[in-house]
Amino acid sequence: MSQYTRFPDPADDTNPFQDPAVAQHSSNTGYATLDLYNPFDSNTTTPPPYEAAQTTPTPPQPAQPPAKKSSPTEPRNYGSYSTQAPPPVAAAATAELLRKQEELERRAAELERRERALDSAGLGGAATRQNNWPPLPSFCPVQPCFYQDIAVEISQNFQRTVTAMYYFWIVSAGALQLNFLACLAHFCIDTAVGVDLGMSILWLLLFTPCSFLCWYRPLYKAFRSDSSFNFFLFFFIFFTQIVVYILMAIGIPNWGFSGWIVALSSVKKNVGAGVIMLLAAMVFTGQAVLGTVMLKRIHSLYRQTGASFQKAQAELASGVLSNDAVRQAAAQAAAGAAQGAAQGAFTGGR
């Protein structure tokens, strides 16, 4: 009993697993261990007896050389994008970045081309910039009168507006030709309307070049050099052009315009001629509406450029003073006035 009431001596080297009860328990293979017993199993049969696992000897492995340690400066290969399939979101983002990069490269190339063109024009003078409008063949005796390149001379923010107004002028010229054909068809069914035919020819020959010179070229110059004077000139003349479009759409008789009044009256006489005149009236109406919209849009852009009436006056004064013809005329007028005053003073003295 003393062995259970005293503390063990440190010198005693006893192994608790050598106890007879523990040794008997470990040698009993018929006892079911916890690894094979499931208390939640509905089967009430006796669990199978415990069987010791049969261990097979592992064959000796050949000795392998020690793994080479990578140096701190050696890059590690974590895989590449080519060996891994990117997810759909990453693929879409990559495609968007590539598209933006291509667009930026295209804009950079366009700006570089514009800079080269402007530099060559500035170094070589006006002789290097050959006139290219109107685009006429080389064998034509009449040569182009203007130089026009929207992609080079107009800022990128205003290129779309200037291009739209250029196409608007082309449609205006086509509308005048259509008006001539409508008046010709009307003259074929009624010879009493010869005045309309003659006036339509006059409007075609007059408005086509004048519209280009009077409102399109000032608009082009205004956006090219941020000219307040050209902006005011465009607003005044283009507003008058819109009023003319409204009169064309109305179609007053004997004015040479195939508007609604003349077109509706011609439908009763001949359907074919009436259809042509109605088409011309619709084109004139569309021009009046679209012209009003473009006038408001250009006016909003004009307010963003910082132009003003004072700048327009300064540009007009500087342009007049820098013109050689005007200066010579002013000098001659001043010399004539001085000579007249001197003669008058000499005559009065006598």
PDB file of N, CA and C in Angstrom, residues 219-308:
ATOM      1  N   LEU A 219     -16.896  81.015 -91.598  1.00  0.00           N
ATOM      2  CA  LEU A 219     -16.942  80.025 -90.516  1.00  0.00           C
ATOM      3  C   LEU A 219     -15.640  79.238 -90.440  1.00  0.00           C
ATOM      4  N   TYR A 220     -15.112  78.846 -91.579  1.00  0.00           N
ATOM      5  CA  TYR A 220     -13.847  78.096 -91.615  1.00  0.00           C
ATOM      6  C   TYR A 220     -12.710  78.931 -91.022  1.00  0.00           C
ATOM      7  N   LYS A 221     -12.639  80.204 -91.400  1.00  0.00           N
ATOM      8  CA  LYS A 221     -11.589  81.076 -90.875  1.00  0.00           C
ATOM      9  C   LYS A 221     -11.776  81.348 -89.390  1.00  0.00           C
ATOM     10  N   ALA A 222     -13.021  81.438 -88.958  1.00  0.00           N
ATOM     11  CA  ALA A 222     -13.284  81.710 -87.542  1.00  0.00           C
ATOM     12  C   ALA A 222     -12.777  80.579 -86.661  1.00  0.00           C
ATOM     13  N   PHE A 223     -13.039  79.344 -87.047  1.00  0.00           N
ATOM     14  CA  PHE A 223     -12.570  78.212 -86.249  1.00  0.00           C
ATOM     15  C   PHE A 223     -11.079  77.942 -86.480  1.00  0.00           C
ATOM     16  N   ARG A 224     -10.543  78.372 -87.601  1.00  0.00           N
ATOM     17  CA  ARG A 224      -9.125  78.139 -87.861  1.00  0.00           C
ATOM     18  C   ARG A 224      -8.244  79.052 -87.022  1.00  0.00           C
ATOM     19  N   SER A 225      -8.604  80.314 -86.954  1.00  0.00           N
ATOM     20  CA  SER A 225      -7.764  81.293 -86.249  1.00  0.00           C
ATOM     21  C   SER A 225      -8.460  81.943 -85.070  1.00  0.00           C
ATOM     22  N   ASP A 226      -9.622  81.422 -84.648  1.00  0.00           N
ATOM     23  CA  ASP A 226     -10.368  81.973 -83.514  1.00  0.00           C
ATOM     24  C   ASP A 226     -10.633  83.468 -83.749  1.00  0.00           C
ATOM     25  N   SER A 227     -11.219  83.770 -84.898  1.00  0.00           N
ATOM     26  CA  SER A 227     -11.440  85.148 -85.317  1.00  0.00           C
ATOM     27  C   SER A 227     -12.849  85.590 -84.926  1.00  0.00           C
ATOM     28  N   SER A 228     -12.942  86.603 -84.086  1.00  0.00           N
ATOM     29  CA  SER A 228     -14.246  87.131 -83.682  1.00  0.00           C
ATOM     30  C   SER A 228     -14.946  87.829 -84.841  1.00  0.00           C
ATOM     31  N   PHE A 229     -14.184  88.517 -85.678  1.00  0.00           N
ATOM     32  CA  PHE A 229     -14.782  89.218 -86.813  1.00  0.00           C
ATOM     33  C   PHE A 229     -15.451  88.232 -87.775  1.00  0.00           C
ATOM     34  N   ASN A 230     -14.793  87.122 -88.069  1.00  0.00           N
ATOM     35  CA  ASN A 230     -15.381  86.118 -88.959  1.00  0.00           C
ATOM     36  C   ASN A 230     -16.591  85.444 -88.327  1.00  0.00           C
ATOM     37  N   PHE A 231     -16.585  85.294 -87.014  1.00  0.00           N
ATOM     38  CA  PHE A 231     -17.766  84.755 -86.344  1.00  0.00           C
ATOM     39  C   PHE A 231     -18.967  85.676 -86.538  1.00  0.00           C
ATOM     40  N   PHE A 232     -18.778  86.969 -86.323  1.00  0.00           N
ATOM     41  CA  PHE A 232     -19.889  87.907 -86.489  1.00  0.00           C
ATOM     42  C   PHE A 232     -20.345  87.966 -87.947  1.00  0.00           C
ATOM     43  N   LEU A 233     -19.401  87.911 -88.873  1.00  0.00           N
ATOM     44  CA  LEU A 233     -19.775  87.909 -90.283  1.00  0.00           C
ATOM     45  C   LEU A 233     -20.589  86.667 -90.636  1.00  0.00           C
ATOM     46  N   PHE A 234     -20.200  85.523 -90.104  1.00  0.00           N
ATOM     47  CA  PHE A 234     -20.950  84.294 -90.358  1.00  0.00           C
ATOM     48  C   PHE A 234     -22.353  84.375 -89.777  1.00  0.00           C
ATOM     49  N   PHE A 235     -22.485  84.834 -88.547  1.00  0.00           N
ATOM     50  CA  PHE A 235     -23.807  84.893 -87.912  1.00  0.00           C
ATOM     51  C   PHE A 235     -24.761  85.790 -88.710  1.00  0.00           C
ATOM     52  N   PHE A 236     -24.278  86.915 -89.152  1.00  0.00           N
ATOM     53  CA  PHE A 236     -25.141  87.851 -89.875  1.00  0.00           C
ATOM     54  C   PHE A 236     -25.586  87.271 -91.216  1.00  0.00           C
ATOM     55  N   ILE A 237     -24.637  86.718 -91.996  1.00  0.00           N
ATOM     56  CA  ILE A 237     -24.977  86.227 -93.334  1.00  0.00           C
ATOM     57  C   ILE A 237     -25.750  84.918 -93.257  1.00  0.00           C
ATOM     58  N   PHE A 238     -25.391  84.042 -92.328  1.00  0.00           N
ATOM     59  CA  PHE A 238     -26.093  82.758 -92.251  1.00  0.00           C
ATOM     60  C   PHE A 238     -27.522  82.944 -91.735  1.00  0.00           C
ATOM     61  N   PHE A 239     -27.754  83.925 -90.887  1.00  0.00           N
ATOM     62  CA  PHE A 239     -29.128  84.226 -90.471  1.00  0.00           C
ATOM     63  C   PHE A 239     -29.952  84.686 -91.677  1.00  0.00           C
ATOM     64  N   THR A 240     -29.348  85.501 -92.536  1.00  0.00           N
ATOM     65  CA  THR A 240     -30.036  85.905 -93.767  1.00  0.00           C
ATOM     66  C   THR A 240     -30.294  84.701 -94.673  1.00  0.00           C
ATOM     67  N   GLN A 241     -29.354  83.759 -94.700  1.00  0.00           N
ATOM     68  CA  GLN A 241     -29.532  82.549 -95.502  1.00  0.00           C
ATOM     69  C   GLN A 241     -30.701  81.714 -94.983  1.00  0.00           C
ATOM     70  N   ILE A 242     -30.876  81.628 -93.683  1.00  0.00           N
ATOM     71  CA  ILE A 242     -32.001  80.876 -93.118  1.00  0.00           C
ATOM     72  C   ILE A 242     -33.324  81.539 -93.500  1.00  0.00           C
ATOM     73  N   VAL A 243     -33.360  82.877 -93.504  1.00  0.00           N
ATOM     74  CA  VAL A 243     -34.578  83.581 -93.934  1.00  0.00           C
ATOM     75  C   VAL A 243     -34.887  83.248 -95.392  1.00  0.00           C
ATOM     76  N   VAL A 244     -33.851  83.172 -96.227  1.00  0.00           N
ATOM     77  CA  VAL A 244     -34.055  82.806 -97.632  1.00  0.00           C
ATOM     78  C   VAL A 244     -34.565  81.370 -97.739  1.00  0.00           C
ATOM     79  N   TYR A 245     -34.069  80.468 -96.907  1.00  0.00           N
ATOM     80  CA  TYR A 245     -34.573  79.089 -96.912  1.00  0.00           C
ATOM     81  C   TYR A 245     -36.057  79.045 -96.558  1.00  0.00           C
ATOM     82  N   ILE A 246     -36.457  79.861 -95.613  1.00  0.00           N
ATOM     83  CA  ILE A 246     -37.883  79.900 -95.246  1.00  0.00           C
ATOM     84  C   ILE A 246     -38.727  80.389 -96.415  1.00  0.00           C
ATOM     85  N   LEU A 247     -38.251  81.427 -97.128  1.00  0.00           N
ATOM     86  CA  LEU A 247     -38.972  81.908 -98.312  1.00  0.00           C
ATOM     87  C   LEU A 247     -39.003  80.842 -99.406  1.00  0.00           C
ATOM     88  N   MET A 248     -37.914  80.096 -99.576  1.00  0.00           N
ATOM     89  CA  MET A 248     -37.915  79.002-100.546  1.00  0.00           C
ATOM     90  C   MET A 248     -38.937  77.935-100.178  1.00  0.00           C
ATOM     91  N   ALA A 249     -39.020  77.627 -98.888  1.00  0.00           N
ATOM     92  CA  ALA A 249     -39.978  76.604 -98.463  1.00  0.00           C
ATOM     93  C   ALA A 249     -41.422  77.076 -98.646  1.00  0.00           C
ATOM     94  N   ILE A 250     -41.674  78.356 -98.470  1.00  0.00           N
ATOM     95  CA  ILE A 250     -43.041  78.867 -98.668  1.00  0.00           C
ATOM     96  C   ILE A 250     -43.422  78.784-100.141  1.00  0.00           C
ATOM     97  N   GLY A 251     -42.533  79.210-101.030  1.00  0.00           N
ATOM     98  CA  GLY A 251     -42.793  79.090-102.465  1.00  0.00           C
ATOM     99  C   GLY A 251     -43.721  80.158-102.997  1.00  0.00           C
ATOM    100  N   ILE A 252     -43.321  81.414-102.891  1.00  0.00           N
ATOM    101  CA  ILE A 252     -44.127  82.511-103.432  1.00  0.00           C
ATOM    102  C   ILE A 252     -44.051  82.468-104.958  1.00  0.00           C
ATOM    103  N   PRO A 253     -45.179  82.581-105.663  1.00  0.00           N
ATOM    104  CA  PRO A 253     -45.150  82.523-107.136  1.00  0.00           C
ATOM    105  C   PRO A 253     -44.299  83.646-107.722  1.00  0.00           C
ATOM    106  N   ASN A 254     -43.687  83.328-108.868  1.00  0.00           N
ATOM    107  CA  ASN A 254     -42.839  84.245-109.645  1.00  0.00           C
ATOM    108  C   ASN A 254     -41.560  84.648-108.904  1.00  0.00           C
ATOM    109  N   TRP A 255     -41.183  83.893-107.867  1.00  0.00           N
ATOM    110  CA  TRP A 255     -39.931  84.165-107.172  1.00  0.00           C
ATOM    111  C   TRP A 255     -38.855  83.132-107.526  1.00  0.00           C
ATOM    112  N   GLY A 256     -39.235  82.121-108.262  1.00  0.00           N
ATOM    113  CA  GLY A 256     -38.271  81.103-108.660  1.00  0.00           C
ATOM    114  C   GLY A 256     -38.016  80.036-107.623  1.00  0.00           C
ATOM    115  N   PHE A 257     -38.912  79.886-106.640  1.00  0.00           N
ATOM    116  CA  PHE A 257     -38.752  78.891-105.582  1.00  0.00           C
ATOM    117  C   PHE A 257     -39.882  77.875-105.672  1.00  0.00           C
ATOM    118  N   SER A 258     -39.523  76.602-105.656  1.00  0.00           N
ATOM    119  CA  SER A 258     -40.520  75.527-105.710  1.00  0.00           C
ATOM    120  C   SER A 258     -40.945  75.164-104.298  1.00  0.00           C
ATOM    121  N   GLY A 259     -41.645  76.076-103.647  1.00  0.00           N
ATOM    122  CA  GLY A 259     -42.102  75.845-102.281  1.00  0.00           C
ATOM    123  C   GLY A 259     -43.464  75.186-102.236  1.00  0.00           C
ATOM    124  N   TRP A 260     -44.052  75.228-101.036  1.00  0.00           N
ATOM    125  CA  TRP A 260     -45.310  74.509-100.820  1.00  0.00           C
ATOM    126  C   TRP A 260     -46.468  75.115-101.612  1.00  0.00           C
ATOM    127  N   ILE A 261     -46.513  76.419-101.714  1.00  0.00           N
ATOM    128  CA  ILE A 261     -47.640  77.056-102.422  1.00  0.00           C
ATOM    129  C   ILE A 261     -47.629  76.671-103.899  1.00  0.00           C
ATOM    130  N   VAL A 262     -46.489  76.835-104.546  1.00  0.00           N
ATOM    131  CA  VAL A 262     -46.389  76.516-105.968  1.00  0.00           C
ATOM    132  C   VAL A 262     -46.514  75.013-106.198  1.00  0.00           C
ATOM    133  N   ALA A 263     -45.944  74.214-105.301  1.00  0.00           N
ATOM    134  CA  ALA A 263     -45.983  72.761-105.482  1.00  0.00           C
ATOM    135  C   ALA A 263     -47.403  72.213-105.356  1.00  0.00           C
ATOM    136  N   LEU A 264     -48.158  72.682-104.379  1.00  0.00           N
ATOM    137  CA  LEU A 264     -49.534  72.193-104.206  1.00  0.00           C
ATOM    138  C   LEU A 264     -50.437  72.612-105.360  1.00  0.00           C
ATOM    139  N   SER A 265     -50.168  73.784-105.908  1.00  0.00           N
ATOM    140  CA  SER A 265     -50.977  74.215-107.057  1.00  0.00           C
ATOM    141  C   SER A 265     -50.618  73.443-108.325  1.00  0.00           C
ATOM    142  N   SER A 266     -49.355  72.985-108.441  1.00  0.00           N
ATOM    143  CA  SER A 266     -48.948  72.239-109.632  1.00  0.00           C
ATOM    144  C   SER A 266     -49.382  70.781-109.578  1.00  0.00           C
ATOM    145  N   VAL A 267     -49.684  70.257-108.395  1.00  0.00           N
ATOM    146  CA  VAL A 267     -50.128  68.864-108.300  1.00  0.00           C
ATOM    147  C   VAL A 267     -51.448  68.673-109.039  1.00  0.00           C
ATOM    148  N   LYS A 268     -52.299  69.677-109.014  1.00  0.00           N
ATOM    149  CA  LYS A 268     -53.597  69.583-109.692  1.00  0.00           C
ATOM    150  C   LYS A 268     -53.442  69.536-111.209  1.00  0.00           C
ATOM    151  N   LYS A 269     -52.353  70.108-111.736  1.00  0.00           N
ATOM    152  CA  LYS A 269     -52.148  70.126-113.180  1.00  0.00           C
ATOM    153  C   LYS A 269     -51.440  68.869-113.659  1.00  0.00           C
ATOM    154  N   ASN A 270     -50.400  68.465-112.964  1.00  0.00           N
ATOM    155  CA  ASN A 270     -49.634  67.289-113.355  1.00  0.00           C
ATOM    156  C   ASN A 270     -49.032  66.665-112.102  1.00  0.00           C
ATOM    157  N   VAL A 271     -49.279  65.375-111.935  1.00  0.00           N
ATOM    158  CA  VAL A 271     -48.829  64.708-110.709  1.00  0.00           C
ATOM    159  C   VAL A 271     -47.309  64.574-110.681  1.00  0.00           C
ATOM    160  N   GLY A 272     -46.689  64.239-111.822  1.00  0.00           N
ATOM    161  CA  GLY A 272     -45.240  64.049-111.851  1.00  0.00           C
ATOM    162  C   GLY A 272     -44.485  65.318-111.508  1.00  0.00           C
ATOM    163  N   ALA A 273     -44.861  66.426-112.143  1.00  0.00           N
ATOM    164  CA  ALA A 273     -44.210  67.694-111.839  1.00  0.00           C
ATOM    165  C   ALA A 273     -44.506  68.132-110.412  1.00  0.00           C
ATOM    166  N   GLY A 274     -45.727  67.855-109.964  1.00  0.00           N
ATOM    167  CA  GLY A 274     -46.070  68.220-108.586  1.00  0.00           C
ATOM    168  C   GLY A 274     -45.254  67.458-107.563  1.00  0.00           C
ATOM    169  N   VAL A 275     -44.962  66.178-107.826  1.00  0.00           N
ATOM    170  CA  VAL A 275     -44.153  65.385-106.896  1.00  0.00           C
ATOM    171  C   VAL A 275     -42.737  65.944-106.817  1.00  0.00           C
ATOM    172  N   ILE A 276     -42.168  66.329-107.951  1.00  0.00           N
ATOM    173  CA  ILE A 276     -40.813  66.898-107.950  1.00  0.00           C
ATOM    174  C   ILE A 276     -40.786  68.212-107.164  1.00  0.00           C
ATOM    175  N   MET A 277     -41.798  69.025-107.338  1.00  0.00           N
ATOM    176  CA  MET A 277     -41.843  70.304-106.634  1.00  0.00           C
ATOM    177  C   MET A 277     -42.100  70.106-105.142  1.00  0.00           C
ATOM    178  N   LEU A 278     -42.905  69.103-104.790  1.00  0.00           N
ATOM    179  CA  LEU A 278     -43.109  68.806-103.368  1.00  0.00           C
ATOM    180  C   LEU A 278     -41.813  68.315-102.726  1.00  0.00           C
ATOM    181  N   LEU A 279     -41.033  67.530-103.466  1.00  0.00           N
ATOM    182  CA  LEU A 279     -39.743  67.070-102.939  1.00  0.00           C
ATOM    183  C   LEU A 279     -38.805  68.250-102.702  1.00  0.00           C
ATOM    184  N   ALA A 280     -38.791  69.205-103.619  1.00  0.00           N
ATOM    185  CA  ALA A 280     -37.959  70.401-103.431  1.00  0.00           C
ATOM    186  C   ALA A 280     -38.441  71.213-102.227  1.00  0.00           C
ATOM    187  N   ALA A 281     -39.754  71.306-102.046  1.00  0.00           N
ATOM    188  CA  ALA A 281     -40.286  72.040-100.895  1.00  0.00           C
ATOM    189  C   ALA A 281     -39.890  71.376 -99.584  1.00  0.00           C
ATOM    190  N   MET A 282     -39.907  70.048 -99.545  1.00  0.00           N
ATOM    191  CA  MET A 282     -39.485  69.345 -98.326  1.00  0.00           C
ATOM    192  C   MET A 282     -38.002  69.557 -98.046  1.00  0.00           C
ATOM    193  N   VAL A 283     -37.188  69.584 -99.093  1.00  0.00           N
ATOM    194  CA  VAL A 283     -35.750  69.818 -98.901  1.00  0.00           C
ATOM    195  C   VAL A 283     -35.512  71.221 -98.361  1.00  0.00           C
ATOM    196  N   PHE A 284     -36.209  72.211 -98.873  1.00  0.00           N
ATOM    197  CA  PHE A 284     -36.063  73.582 -98.378  1.00  0.00           C
ATOM    198  C   PHE A 284     -36.504  73.696 -96.920  1.00  0.00           C
ATOM    199  N   THR A 285     -37.575  72.992 -96.563  1.00  0.00           N
ATOM    200  CA  THR A 285     -38.033  73.018 -95.170  1.00  0.00           C
ATOM    201  C   THR A 285     -37.003  72.377 -94.245  1.00  0.00           C
ATOM    202  N   GLY A 286     -36.447  71.246 -94.671  1.00  0.00           N
ATOM    203  CA  GLY A 286     -35.415  70.604 -93.862  1.00  0.00           C
ATOM    204  C   GLY A 286     -34.179  71.470 -93.721  1.00  0.00           C
ATOM    205  N   GLN A 287     -33.814  72.206 -94.768  1.00  0.00           N
ATOM    206  CA  GLN A 287     -32.666  73.100 -94.678  1.00  0.00           C
ATOM    207  C   GLN A 287     -32.924  74.238 -93.693  1.00  0.00           C
ATOM    208  N   ALA A 288     -34.126  74.767 -93.696  1.00  0.00           N
ATOM    209  CA  ALA A 288     -34.432  75.854 -92.760  1.00  0.00           C
ATOM    210  C   ALA A 288     -34.340  75.371 -91.311  1.00  0.00           C
ATOM    211  N   VAL A 289     -34.874  74.173 -91.045  1.00  0.00           N
ATOM    212  CA  VAL A 289     -34.831  73.636 -89.680  1.00  0.00           C
ATOM    213  C   VAL A 289     -33.403  73.296 -89.279  1.00  0.00           C
ATOM    214  N   LEU A 290     -32.685  72.583 -90.134  1.00  0.00           N
ATOM    215  CA  LEU A 290     -31.315  72.186 -89.805  1.00  0.00           C
ATOM    216  C   LEU A 290     -30.392  73.397 -89.704  1.00  0.00           C
ATOM    217  N   GLY A 291     -30.626  74.411 -90.540  1.00  0.00           N
ATOM    218  CA  GLY A 291     -29.818  75.617 -90.441  1.00  0.00           C
ATOM    219  C   GLY A 291     -30.007  76.340 -89.118  1.00  0.00           C
ATOM    220  N   THR A 292     -31.233  76.360 -88.626  1.00  0.00           N
ATOM    221  CA  THR A 292     -31.489  76.984 -87.319  1.00  0.00           C
ATOM    222  C   THR A 292     -30.777  76.223 -86.204  1.00  0.00           C
ATOM    223  N   VAL A 293     -30.814  74.892 -86.271  1.00  0.00           N
ATOM    224  CA  VAL A 293     -30.142  74.080 -85.248  1.00  0.00           C
ATOM    225  C   VAL A 293     -28.634  74.310 -85.285  1.00  0.00           C
ATOM    226  N   MET A 294     -28.051  74.336 -86.469  1.00  0.00           N
ATOM    227  CA  MET A 294     -26.603  74.542 -86.576  1.00  0.00           C
ATOM    228  C   MET A 294     -26.208  75.952 -86.150  1.00  0.00           C
ATOM    229  N   LEU A 295     -27.062  76.932 -86.408  1.00  0.00           N
ATOM    230  CA  LEU A 295     -26.753  78.298 -85.973  1.00  0.00           C
ATOM    231  C   LEU A 295     -26.686  78.381 -84.454  1.00  0.00           C
ATOM    232  N   LYS A 296     -27.624  77.736 -83.766  1.00  0.00           N
ATOM    233  CA  LYS A 296     -27.603  77.731 -82.300  1.00  0.00           C
ATOM    234  C   LYS A 296     -26.389  76.967 -81.777  1.00  0.00           C
ATOM    235  N   ARG A 297     -26.046  75.872 -82.416  1.00  0.00           N
ATOM    236  CA  ARG A 297     -24.895  75.090 -81.957  1.00  0.00           C
ATOM    237  C   ARG A 297     -23.599  75.872 -82.126  1.00  0.00           C
ATOM    238  N   ILE A 298     -23.432  76.524 -83.263  1.00  0.00           N
ATOM    239  CA  ILE A 298     -22.209  77.296 -83.494  1.00  0.00           C
ATOM    240  C   ILE A 298     -22.150  78.495 -82.558  1.00  0.00           C
ATOM    241  N   HIS A 299     -23.309  79.071 -82.243  1.00  0.00           N
ATOM    242  CA  HIS A 299     -23.313  80.189 -81.306  1.00  0.00           C
ATOM    243  C   HIS A 299     -22.856  79.745 -79.917  1.00  0.00           C
ATOM    244  N   SER A 300     -23.245  78.549 -79.495  1.00  0.00           N
ATOM    245  CA  SER A 300     -22.779  78.026 -78.202  1.00  0.00           C
ATOM    246  C   SER A 300     -21.277  77.774 -78.231  1.00  0.00           C
ATOM    247  N   LEU A 301     -20.752  77.272 -79.345  1.00  0.00           N
ATOM    248  CA  LEU A 301     -19.305  77.087 -79.460  1.00  0.00           C
ATOM    249  C   LEU A 301     -18.580  78.433 -79.493  1.00  0.00           C
ATOM    250  N   TYR A 302     -19.210  79.420 -80.111  1.00  0.00           N
ATOM    251  CA  TYR A 302     -18.617  80.755 -80.156  1.00  0.00           C
ATOM    252  C   TYR A 302     -18.474  81.345 -78.756  1.00  0.00           C
ATOM    253  N   ARG A 303     -19.430  81.098 -77.902  1.00  0.00           N
ATOM    254  CA  ARG A 303     -19.352  81.600 -76.528  1.00  0.00           C
ATOM    255  C   ARG A 303     -18.266  80.879 -75.738  1.00  0.00           C
ATOM    256  N   GLN A 304     -17.960  79.637 -76.097  1.00  0.00           N
ATOM    257  CA  GLN A 304     -16.905  78.907 -75.393  1.00  0.00           C
ATOM    258  C   GLN A 304     -15.505  79.354 -75.821  1.00  0.00           C
ATOM    259  N   THR A 305     -15.368  79.895 -77.021  1.00  0.00           N
ATOM    260  CA  THR A 305     -14.049  80.297 -77.503  1.00  0.00           C
ATOM    261  C   THR A 305     -13.565  81.604 -76.895  1.00  0.00           C
ATOM    262  N   GLY A 306     -14.434  82.369 -76.247  1.00  0.00           N
ATOM    263  CA  GLY A 306     -14.028  83.630 -75.651  1.00  0.00           C
ATOM    264  C   GLY A 306     -14.025  84.802 -76.609  1.00  0.00           C
ATOM    265  N   ALA A 307     -14.679  84.667 -77.773  1.00  0.00           N
ATOM    266  CA  ALA A 307     -14.747  85.779 -78.722  1.00  0.00           C
ATOM    267  C   ALA A 307     -15.734  86.837 -78.217  1.00  0.00           C
ATOM    268  N   SER A 308     -15.554  88.059 -78.691  1.00  0.00           N
ATOM    269  CA  SER A 308     -16.403  89.165 -78.252  1.00  0.00           C
ATOM    270  C   SER A 308     -16.455  90.216 -79.349  1.00  0.00           C
TER     271      SER A 308
END
